[in-house]
mmCIF file of C-alpha atoms in Angstrom:
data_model
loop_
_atom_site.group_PDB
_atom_site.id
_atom_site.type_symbol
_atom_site.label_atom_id
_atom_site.label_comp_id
_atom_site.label_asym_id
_atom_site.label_seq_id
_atom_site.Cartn_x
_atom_site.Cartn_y
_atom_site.Cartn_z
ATOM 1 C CA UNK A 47 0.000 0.000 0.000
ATOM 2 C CA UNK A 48 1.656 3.309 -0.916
ATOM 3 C CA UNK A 49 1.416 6.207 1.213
ATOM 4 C CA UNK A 50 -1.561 8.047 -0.253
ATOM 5 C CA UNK A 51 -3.395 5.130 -0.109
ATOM 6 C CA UNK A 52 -2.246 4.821 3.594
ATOM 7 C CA UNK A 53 -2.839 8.543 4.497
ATOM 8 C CA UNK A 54 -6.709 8.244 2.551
ATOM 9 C CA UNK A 55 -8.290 4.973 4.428
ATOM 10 C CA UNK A 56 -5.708 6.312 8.271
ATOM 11 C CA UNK A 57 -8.097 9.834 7.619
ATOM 12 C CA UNK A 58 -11.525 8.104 6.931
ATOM 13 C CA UNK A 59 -10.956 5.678 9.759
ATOM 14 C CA UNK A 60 -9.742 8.186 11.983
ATOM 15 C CA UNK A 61 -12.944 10.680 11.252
ATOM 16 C CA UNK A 62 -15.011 7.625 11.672
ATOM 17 C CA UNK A 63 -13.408 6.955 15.405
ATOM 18 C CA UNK A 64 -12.733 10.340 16.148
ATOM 19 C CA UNK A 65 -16.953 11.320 15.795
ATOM 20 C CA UNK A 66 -17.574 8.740 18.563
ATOM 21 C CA UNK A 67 -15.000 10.540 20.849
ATOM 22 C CA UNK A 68 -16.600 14.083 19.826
ATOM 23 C CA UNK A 69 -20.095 12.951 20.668
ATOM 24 C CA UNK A 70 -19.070 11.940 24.261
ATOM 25 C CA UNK A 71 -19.038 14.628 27.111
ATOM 26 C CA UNK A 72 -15.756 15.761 27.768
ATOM 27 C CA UNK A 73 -14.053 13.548 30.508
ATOM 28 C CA UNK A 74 -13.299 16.140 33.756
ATOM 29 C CA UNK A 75 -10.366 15.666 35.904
ATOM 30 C CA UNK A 76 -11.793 15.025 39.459
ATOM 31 C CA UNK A 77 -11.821 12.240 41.347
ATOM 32 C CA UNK A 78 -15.317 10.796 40.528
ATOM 33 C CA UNK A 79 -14.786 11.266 36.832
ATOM 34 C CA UNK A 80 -10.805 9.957 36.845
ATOM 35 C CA UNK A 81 -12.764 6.273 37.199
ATOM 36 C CA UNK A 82 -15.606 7.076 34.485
ATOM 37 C CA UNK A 83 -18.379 6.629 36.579
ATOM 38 C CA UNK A 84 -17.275 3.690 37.751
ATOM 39 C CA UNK A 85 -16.471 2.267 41.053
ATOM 40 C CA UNK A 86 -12.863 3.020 42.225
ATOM 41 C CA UNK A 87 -11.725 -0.316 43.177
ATOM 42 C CA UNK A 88 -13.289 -2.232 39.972
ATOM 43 C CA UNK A 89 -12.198 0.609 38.091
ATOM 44 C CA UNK A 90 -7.846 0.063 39.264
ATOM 45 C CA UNK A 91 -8.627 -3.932 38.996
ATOM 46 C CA UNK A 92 -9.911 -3.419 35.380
ATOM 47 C CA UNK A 93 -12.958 -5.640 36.879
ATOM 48 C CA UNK A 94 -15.242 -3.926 34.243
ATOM 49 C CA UNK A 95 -15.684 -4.671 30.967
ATOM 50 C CA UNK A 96 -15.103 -2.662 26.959
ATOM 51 C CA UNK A 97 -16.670 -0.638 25.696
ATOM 52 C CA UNK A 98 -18.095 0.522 28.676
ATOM 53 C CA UNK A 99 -16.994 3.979 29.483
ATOM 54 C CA UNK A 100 -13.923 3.207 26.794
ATOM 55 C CA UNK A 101 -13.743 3.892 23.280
ATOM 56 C CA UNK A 102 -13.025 2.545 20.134
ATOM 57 C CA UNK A 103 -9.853 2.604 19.132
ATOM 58 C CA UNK A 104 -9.494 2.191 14.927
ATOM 59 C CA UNK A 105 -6.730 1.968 13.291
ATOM 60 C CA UNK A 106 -6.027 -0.337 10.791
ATOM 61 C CA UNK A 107 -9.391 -2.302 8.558
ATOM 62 C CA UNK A 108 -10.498 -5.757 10.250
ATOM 63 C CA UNK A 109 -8.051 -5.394 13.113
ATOM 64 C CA UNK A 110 -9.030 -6.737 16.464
ATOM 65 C CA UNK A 111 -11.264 -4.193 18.352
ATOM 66 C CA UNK A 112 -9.485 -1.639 20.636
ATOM 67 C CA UNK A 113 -10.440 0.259 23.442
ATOM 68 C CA UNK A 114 -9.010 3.355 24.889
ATOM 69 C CA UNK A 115 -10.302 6.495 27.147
ATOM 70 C CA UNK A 116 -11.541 8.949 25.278
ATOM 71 C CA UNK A 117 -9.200 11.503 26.523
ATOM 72 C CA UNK A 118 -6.221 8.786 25.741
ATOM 73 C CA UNK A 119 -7.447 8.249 22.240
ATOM 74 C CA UNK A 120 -7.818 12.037 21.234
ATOM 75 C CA UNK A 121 -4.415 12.379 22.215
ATOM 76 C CA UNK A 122 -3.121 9.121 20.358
ATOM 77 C CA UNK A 123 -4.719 10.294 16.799
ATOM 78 C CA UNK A 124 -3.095 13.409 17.364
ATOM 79 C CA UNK A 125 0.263 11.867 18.191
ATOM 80 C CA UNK A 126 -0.116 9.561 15.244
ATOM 81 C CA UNK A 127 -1.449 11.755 12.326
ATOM 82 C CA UNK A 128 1.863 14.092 13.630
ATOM 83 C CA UNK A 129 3.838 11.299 13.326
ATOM 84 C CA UNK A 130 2.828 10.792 9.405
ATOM 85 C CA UNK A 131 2.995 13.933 8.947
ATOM 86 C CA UNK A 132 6.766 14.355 9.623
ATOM 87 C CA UNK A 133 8.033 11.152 8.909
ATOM 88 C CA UNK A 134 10.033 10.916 5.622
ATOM 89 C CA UNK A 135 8.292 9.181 2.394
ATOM 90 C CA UNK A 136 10.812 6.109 2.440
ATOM 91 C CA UNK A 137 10.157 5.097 5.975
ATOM 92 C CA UNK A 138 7.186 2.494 5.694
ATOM 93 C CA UNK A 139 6.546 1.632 9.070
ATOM 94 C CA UNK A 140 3.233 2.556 10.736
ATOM 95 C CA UNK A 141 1.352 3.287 14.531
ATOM 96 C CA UNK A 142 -0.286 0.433 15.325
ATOM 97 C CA UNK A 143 -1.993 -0.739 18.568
ATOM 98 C CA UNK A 144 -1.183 -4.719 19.361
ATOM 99 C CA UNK A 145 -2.699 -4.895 22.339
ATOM 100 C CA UNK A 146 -5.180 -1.782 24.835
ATOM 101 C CA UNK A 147 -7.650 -1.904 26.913
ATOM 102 C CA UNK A 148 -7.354 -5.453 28.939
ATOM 103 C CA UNK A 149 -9.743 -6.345 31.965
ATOM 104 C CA UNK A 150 -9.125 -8.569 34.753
ATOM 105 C CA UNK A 151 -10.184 -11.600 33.589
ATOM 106 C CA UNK A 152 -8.434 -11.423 30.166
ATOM 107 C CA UNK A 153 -4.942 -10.934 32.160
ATOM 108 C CA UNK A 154 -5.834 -14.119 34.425
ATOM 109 C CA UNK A 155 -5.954 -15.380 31.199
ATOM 110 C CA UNK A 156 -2.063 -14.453 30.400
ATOM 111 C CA UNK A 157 -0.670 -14.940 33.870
ATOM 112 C CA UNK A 158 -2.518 -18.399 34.421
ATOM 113 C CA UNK A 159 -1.557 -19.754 30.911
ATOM 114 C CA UNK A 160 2.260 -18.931 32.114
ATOM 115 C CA UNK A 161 1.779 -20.278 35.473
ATOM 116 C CA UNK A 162 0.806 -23.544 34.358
ATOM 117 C CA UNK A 163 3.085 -23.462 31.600
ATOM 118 C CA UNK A 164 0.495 -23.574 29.305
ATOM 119 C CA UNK A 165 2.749 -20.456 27.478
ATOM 120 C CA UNK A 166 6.089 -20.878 27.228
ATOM 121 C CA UNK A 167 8.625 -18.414 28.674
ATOM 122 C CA UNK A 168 12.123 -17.686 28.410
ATOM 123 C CA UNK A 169 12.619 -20.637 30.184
ATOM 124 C CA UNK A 170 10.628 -24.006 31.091
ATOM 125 C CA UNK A 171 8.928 -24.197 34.195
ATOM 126 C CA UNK A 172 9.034 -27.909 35.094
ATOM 127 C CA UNK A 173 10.887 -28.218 38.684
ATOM 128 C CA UNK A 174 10.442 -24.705 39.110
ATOM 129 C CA UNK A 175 8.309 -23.279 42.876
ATOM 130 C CA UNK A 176 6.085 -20.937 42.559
ATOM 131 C CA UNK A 177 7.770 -18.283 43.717
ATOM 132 C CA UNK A 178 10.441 -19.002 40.567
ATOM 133 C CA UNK A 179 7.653 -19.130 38.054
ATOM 134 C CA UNK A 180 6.258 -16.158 39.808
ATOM 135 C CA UNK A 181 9.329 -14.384 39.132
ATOM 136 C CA UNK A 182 9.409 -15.783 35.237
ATOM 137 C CA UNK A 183 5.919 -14.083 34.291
ATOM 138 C CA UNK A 184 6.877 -10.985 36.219
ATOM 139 C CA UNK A 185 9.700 -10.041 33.927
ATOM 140 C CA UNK A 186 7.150 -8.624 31.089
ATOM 141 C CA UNK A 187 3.327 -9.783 32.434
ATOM 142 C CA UNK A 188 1.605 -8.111 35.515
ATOM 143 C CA UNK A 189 -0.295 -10.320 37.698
ATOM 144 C CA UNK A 190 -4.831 -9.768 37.081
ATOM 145 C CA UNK A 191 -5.643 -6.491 39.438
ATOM 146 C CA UNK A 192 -2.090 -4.901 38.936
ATOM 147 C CA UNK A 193 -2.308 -4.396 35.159
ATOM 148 C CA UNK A 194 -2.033 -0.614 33.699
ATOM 149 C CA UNK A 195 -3.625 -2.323 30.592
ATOM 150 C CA UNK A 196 -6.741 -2.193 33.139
ATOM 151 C CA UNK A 197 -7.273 1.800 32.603
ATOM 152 C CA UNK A 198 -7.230 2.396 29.151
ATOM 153 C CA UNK A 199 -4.511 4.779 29.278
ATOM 154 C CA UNK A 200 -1.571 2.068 28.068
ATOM 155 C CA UNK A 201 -0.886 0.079 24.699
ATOM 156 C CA UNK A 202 1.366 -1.394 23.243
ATOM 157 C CA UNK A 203 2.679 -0.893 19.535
ATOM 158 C CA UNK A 204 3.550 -2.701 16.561
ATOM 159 C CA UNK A 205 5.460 -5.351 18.220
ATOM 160 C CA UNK A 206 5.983 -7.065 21.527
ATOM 161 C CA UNK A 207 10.086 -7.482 21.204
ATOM 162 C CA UNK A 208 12.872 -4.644 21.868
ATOM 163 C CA UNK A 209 14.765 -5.619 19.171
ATOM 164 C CA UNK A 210 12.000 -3.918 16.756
ATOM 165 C CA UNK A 211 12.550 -0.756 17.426
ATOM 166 C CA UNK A 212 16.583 -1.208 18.490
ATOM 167 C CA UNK A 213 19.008 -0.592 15.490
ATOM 168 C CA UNK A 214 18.446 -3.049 12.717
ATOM 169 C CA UNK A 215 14.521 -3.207 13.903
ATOM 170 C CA UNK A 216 12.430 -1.903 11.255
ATOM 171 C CA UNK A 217 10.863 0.284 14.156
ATOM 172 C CA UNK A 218 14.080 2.390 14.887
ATOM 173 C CA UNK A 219 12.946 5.384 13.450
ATOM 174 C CA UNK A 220 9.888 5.272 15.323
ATOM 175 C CA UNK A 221 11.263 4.735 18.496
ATOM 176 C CA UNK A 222 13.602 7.436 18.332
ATOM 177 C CA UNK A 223 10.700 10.021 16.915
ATOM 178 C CA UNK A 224 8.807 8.419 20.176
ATOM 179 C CA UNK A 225 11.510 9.119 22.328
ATOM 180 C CA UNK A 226 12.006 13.063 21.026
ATOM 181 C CA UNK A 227 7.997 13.918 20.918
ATOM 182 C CA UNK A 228 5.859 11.300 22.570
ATOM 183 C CA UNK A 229 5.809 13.374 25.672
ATOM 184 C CA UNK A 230 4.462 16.946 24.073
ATOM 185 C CA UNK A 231 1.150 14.445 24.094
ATOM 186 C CA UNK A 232 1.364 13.213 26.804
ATOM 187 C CA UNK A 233 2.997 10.165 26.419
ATOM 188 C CA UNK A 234 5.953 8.136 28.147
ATOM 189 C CA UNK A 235 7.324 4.738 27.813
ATOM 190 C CA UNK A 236 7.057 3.430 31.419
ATOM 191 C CA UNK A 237 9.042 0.382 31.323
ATOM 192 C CA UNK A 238 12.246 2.195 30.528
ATOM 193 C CA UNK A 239 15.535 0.454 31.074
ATOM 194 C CA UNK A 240 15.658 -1.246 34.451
ATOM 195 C CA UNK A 241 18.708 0.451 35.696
ATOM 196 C CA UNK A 242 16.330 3.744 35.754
ATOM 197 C CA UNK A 243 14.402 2.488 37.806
ATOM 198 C CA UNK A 244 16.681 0.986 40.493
ATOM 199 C CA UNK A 245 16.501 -2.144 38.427
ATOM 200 C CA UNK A 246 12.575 -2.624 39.733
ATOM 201 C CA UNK A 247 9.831 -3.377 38.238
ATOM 202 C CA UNK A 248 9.242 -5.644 34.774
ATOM 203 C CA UNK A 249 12.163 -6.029 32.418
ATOM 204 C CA UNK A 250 12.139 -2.936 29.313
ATOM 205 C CA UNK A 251 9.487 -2.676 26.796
ATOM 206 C CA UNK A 252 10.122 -0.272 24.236
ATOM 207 C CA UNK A 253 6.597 -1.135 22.972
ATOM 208 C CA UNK A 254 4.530 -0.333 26.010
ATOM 209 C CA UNK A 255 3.305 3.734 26.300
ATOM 210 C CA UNK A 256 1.557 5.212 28.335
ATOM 211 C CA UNK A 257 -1.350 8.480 29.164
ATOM 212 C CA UNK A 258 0.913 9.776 31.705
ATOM 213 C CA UNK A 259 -1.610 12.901 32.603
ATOM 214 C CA UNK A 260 -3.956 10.131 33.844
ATOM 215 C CA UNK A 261 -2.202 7.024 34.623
ATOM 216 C CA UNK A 262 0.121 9.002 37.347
ATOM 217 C CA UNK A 263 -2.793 9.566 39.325
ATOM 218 C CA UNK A 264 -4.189 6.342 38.919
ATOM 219 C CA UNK A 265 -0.776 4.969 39.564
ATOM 220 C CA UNK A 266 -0.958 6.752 43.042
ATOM 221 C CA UNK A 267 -4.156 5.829 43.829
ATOM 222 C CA UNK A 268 -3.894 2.171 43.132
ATOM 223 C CA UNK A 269 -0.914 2.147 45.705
ATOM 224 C CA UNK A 270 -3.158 4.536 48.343
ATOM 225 C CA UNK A 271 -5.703 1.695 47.998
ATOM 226 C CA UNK A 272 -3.336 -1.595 48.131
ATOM 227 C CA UNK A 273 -1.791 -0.214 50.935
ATOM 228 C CA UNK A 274 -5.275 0.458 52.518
ATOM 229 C CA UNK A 275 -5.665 -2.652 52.037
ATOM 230 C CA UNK A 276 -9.086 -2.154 49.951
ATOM 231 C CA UNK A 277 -6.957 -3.918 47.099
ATOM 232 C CA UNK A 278 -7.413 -7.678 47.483
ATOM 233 C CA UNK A 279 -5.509 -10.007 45.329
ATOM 234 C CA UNK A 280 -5.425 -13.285 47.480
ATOM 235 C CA UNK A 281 -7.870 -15.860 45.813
ATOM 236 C CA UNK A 282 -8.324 -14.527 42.670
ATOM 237 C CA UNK A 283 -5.886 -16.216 40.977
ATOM 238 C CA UNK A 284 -3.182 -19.029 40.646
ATOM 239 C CA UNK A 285 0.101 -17.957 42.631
ATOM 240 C CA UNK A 286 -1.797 -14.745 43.895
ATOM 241 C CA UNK A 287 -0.477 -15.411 47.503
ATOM 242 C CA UNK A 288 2.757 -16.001 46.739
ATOM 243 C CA UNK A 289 2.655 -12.982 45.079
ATOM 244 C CA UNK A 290 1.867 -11.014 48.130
ATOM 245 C CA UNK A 291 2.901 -7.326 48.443
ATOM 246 C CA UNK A 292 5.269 -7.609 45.676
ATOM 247 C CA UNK A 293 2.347 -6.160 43.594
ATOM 248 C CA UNK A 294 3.174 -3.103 45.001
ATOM 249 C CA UNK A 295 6.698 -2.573 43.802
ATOM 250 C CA UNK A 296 5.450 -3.956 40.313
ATOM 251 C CA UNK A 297 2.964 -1.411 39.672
ATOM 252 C CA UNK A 298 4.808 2.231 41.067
ATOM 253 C CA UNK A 299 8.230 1.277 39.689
ATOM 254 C CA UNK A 300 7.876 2.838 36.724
ATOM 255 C CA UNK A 301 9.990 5.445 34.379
ATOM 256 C CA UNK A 302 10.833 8.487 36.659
ATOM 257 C CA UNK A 303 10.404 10.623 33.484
ATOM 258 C CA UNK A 304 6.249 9.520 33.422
ATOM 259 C CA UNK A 305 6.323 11.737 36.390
ATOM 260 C CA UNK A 306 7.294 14.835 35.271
ATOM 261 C CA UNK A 307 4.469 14.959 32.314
ATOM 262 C CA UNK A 308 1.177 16.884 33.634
ATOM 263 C CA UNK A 309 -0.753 17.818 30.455
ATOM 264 C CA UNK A 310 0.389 17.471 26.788
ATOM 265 C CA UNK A 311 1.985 20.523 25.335
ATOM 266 C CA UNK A 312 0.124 20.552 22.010
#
């Protein structure tokens, strides 16, 4: 598909997604509104399910659906049709989303399927203890209830491996535009390297970006409430007490620089 073609059928599909976003009142920035009407708790678990308040994210013809906030989305189609805009004619490579909006069930989906070895990991699990497969998944896949996939401000793009957008990846140039101008919409990677982060946290993913504007409060809050102890993991899934309050380290060790954005600059 040459460019034109690509710029004609990325406009018509972002008009058609965009009108759905314009006919929605605009999302406020208190504290009932931050969940969407919905309750806190299910809200920071992702124990709700898309669309709901969330909304369609398109992209690319017959791709799976996608869900995004509102606010999140705006901001992404602006990021995006920049992106195209600047980008030089020879470099082919497009935005697109792999993966969004994920609720709680659909990542005790991931995490059980690795826990049981049902998905294979960088390394077998056979003869391993749960707290060593525990410690497997946790290098790229938070546990159900810890997810920032739960808030509709993350996604990840194009591809789930570094070496895409690392210097023979076909996603280099992207990267490095992400890296320069992601942030003037409010965007940050916030799985940077782990040496950033006082080598906490999951391992790097150069594909994972995030609303920072919203997901730093909800970052904050999700501690406040774990810590409260109105967070309740134990139970609800396989290896979930073994877990324990490592959640907690998991989910605010994130890229320092996610911090400092407030509201985009465009």
């Amino acid at each position: 598909m040459n460019l034109i073609m690509f710029r004609s059928k990325f406009l018509f599909l972002f008009l058609l997604s965009l009108s759905s976003v314009c006919g929605e009142k605009p999302i406020k920035q208190t504290s009932s509104d931050l969940y969407l009407g919905i309750d806190k708790i299910s809200y920071l678990t992702g124990k709700f399910n898309s669309p709901g308040p969330l909304a369609p994210v398109i992209l690319e013809e017959n791709a799976k659906e996608h869900y995004l906030r509102p606010d999140v989305k705006k901001a992404l189609y602006k990021m995006i049709n920049d992106f195209e805009d600047s980008k030089p004619s020879s470099y082919k490579q497009h935005i697109f989303l792999v993966s969004s909006f994920r609720n709680f069930s659909h990542q005790k989906g991931i995490w059980e399927s690795k826990f049981t070895g049902k998905k294979a990991m960088r390394v077998p699990i056979k003869g391993k203890s749960s707290e060593e497969i525990i410690g497997l998944i946790l290098e790229f896949s938070s546990a159900p209830g810890t997810s920032r996939h739960h808030w509709g401000t993350d996604f990840d793009l194009n591809a789930l491996d570094n070496a895409y957008f690392e210097s023979n990846g076909k996603g280099k140039f992207l990267y490095d535009w992400l890296k320069e101008n992601a942030s003037k919409y409010g965007f940050c990677q916030p799985y940077n390297p782990l040496v950033s982060r006082k080598n906490k946290g999951y391992q790097e993913e150069k594909w994972h970006w995030s609303y920072a504007p919203i997901s730093n409060q909800l970052t904050k809050e999700w501690v406040k409430s774990f810590q409260l102890g109105e967070i309740q993991l134990e139970g609800s899934f396989l290896g979930a007490d073994v877990l324990g309050d490592r959640a907690l380290d998991y989910v605010r060790s994130i890229n320092p620089e996610c911090e400092k954005i407030t509201i985009p600059s465009l």
